[in-house]
PDB file of C-alpha atoms in Angstrom:
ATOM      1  CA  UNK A   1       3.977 -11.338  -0.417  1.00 89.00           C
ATOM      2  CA  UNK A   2       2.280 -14.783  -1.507  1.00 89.00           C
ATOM      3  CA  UNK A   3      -1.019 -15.551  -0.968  1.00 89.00           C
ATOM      4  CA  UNK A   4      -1.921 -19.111   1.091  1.00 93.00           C
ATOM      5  CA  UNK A   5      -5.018 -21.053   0.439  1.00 96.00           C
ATOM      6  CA  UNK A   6      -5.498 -22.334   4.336  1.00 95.00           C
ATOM      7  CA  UNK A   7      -7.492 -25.344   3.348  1.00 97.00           C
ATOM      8  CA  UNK A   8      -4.916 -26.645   1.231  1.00 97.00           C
ATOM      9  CA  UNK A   9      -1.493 -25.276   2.325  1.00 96.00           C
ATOM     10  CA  UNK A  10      -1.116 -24.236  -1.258  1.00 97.00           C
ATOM     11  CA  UNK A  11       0.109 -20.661  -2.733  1.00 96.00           C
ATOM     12  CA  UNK A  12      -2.338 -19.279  -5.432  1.00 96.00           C
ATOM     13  CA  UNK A  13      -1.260 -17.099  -7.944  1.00 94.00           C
ATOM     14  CA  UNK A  14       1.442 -15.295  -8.411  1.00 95.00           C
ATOM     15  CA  UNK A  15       3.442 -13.626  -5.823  1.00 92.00           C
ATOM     16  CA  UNK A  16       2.620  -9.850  -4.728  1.00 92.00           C
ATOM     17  CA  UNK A  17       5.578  -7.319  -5.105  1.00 93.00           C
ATOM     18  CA  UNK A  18       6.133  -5.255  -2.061  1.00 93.00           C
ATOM     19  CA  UNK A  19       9.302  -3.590  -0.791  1.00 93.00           C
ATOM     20  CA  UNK A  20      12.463  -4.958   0.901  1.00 94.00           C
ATOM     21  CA  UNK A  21      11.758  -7.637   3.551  1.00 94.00           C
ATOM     22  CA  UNK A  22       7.901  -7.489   4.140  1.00 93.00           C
ATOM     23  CA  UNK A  23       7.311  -7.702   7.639  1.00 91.00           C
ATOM     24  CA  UNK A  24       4.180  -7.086   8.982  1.00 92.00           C
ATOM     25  CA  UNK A  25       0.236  -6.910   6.980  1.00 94.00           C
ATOM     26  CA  UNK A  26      -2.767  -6.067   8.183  1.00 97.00           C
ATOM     27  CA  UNK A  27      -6.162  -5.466   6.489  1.00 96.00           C
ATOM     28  CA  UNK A  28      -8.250  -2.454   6.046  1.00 97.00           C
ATOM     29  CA  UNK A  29     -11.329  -2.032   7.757  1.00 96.00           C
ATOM     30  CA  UNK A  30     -13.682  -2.588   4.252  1.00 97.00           C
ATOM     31  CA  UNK A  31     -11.060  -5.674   3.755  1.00 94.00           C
ATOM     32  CA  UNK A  32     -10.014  -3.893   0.053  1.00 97.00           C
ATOM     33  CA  UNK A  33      -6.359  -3.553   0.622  1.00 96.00           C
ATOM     34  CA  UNK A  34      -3.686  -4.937   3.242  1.00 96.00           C
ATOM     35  CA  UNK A  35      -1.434  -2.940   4.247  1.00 97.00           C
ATOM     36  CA  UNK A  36       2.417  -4.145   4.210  1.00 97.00           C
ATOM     37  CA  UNK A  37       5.312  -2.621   6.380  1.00 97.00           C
ATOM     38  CA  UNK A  38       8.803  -3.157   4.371  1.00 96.00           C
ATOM     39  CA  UNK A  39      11.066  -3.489   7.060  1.00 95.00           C
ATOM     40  CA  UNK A  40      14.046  -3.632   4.375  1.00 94.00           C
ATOM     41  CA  UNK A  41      13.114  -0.363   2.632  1.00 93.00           C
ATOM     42  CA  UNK A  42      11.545   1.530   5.311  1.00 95.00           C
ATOM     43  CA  UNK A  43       8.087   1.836   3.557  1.00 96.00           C
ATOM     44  CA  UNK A  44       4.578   0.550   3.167  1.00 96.00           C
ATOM     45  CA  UNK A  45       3.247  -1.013   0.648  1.00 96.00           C
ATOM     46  CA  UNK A  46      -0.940  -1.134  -0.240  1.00 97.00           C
ATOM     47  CA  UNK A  47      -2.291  -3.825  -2.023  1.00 95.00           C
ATOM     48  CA  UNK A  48      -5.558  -4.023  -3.442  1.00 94.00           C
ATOM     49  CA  UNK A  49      -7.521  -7.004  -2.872  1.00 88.00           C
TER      50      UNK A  49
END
């Protein structure tokens, strides 16, 4: 997973391990992790924010 600053198009930072083919992400409620499906591996991946 990469992270996209919107303003500029560019990536910042390093990219964000998650499992096989990341499909789908979606945020948590309080916005302190995003939630990953791994359509490749068959699992979800949480990532703190």
């Amino acid at each position: 997973m990469a992270v996209v600053d919107t303003a500029t198009g560019k990536l910042v930072g390093a990219p964000i391990p998650t499992g096989k083919a990341p499909h789908g992400v979606t945020l948590a409620p309080d916005g302190r992790h995003a939630h990953v499906t791994n359509t490749g591996s068959d699992t979800l991946s949480v990532v703190d924010l």
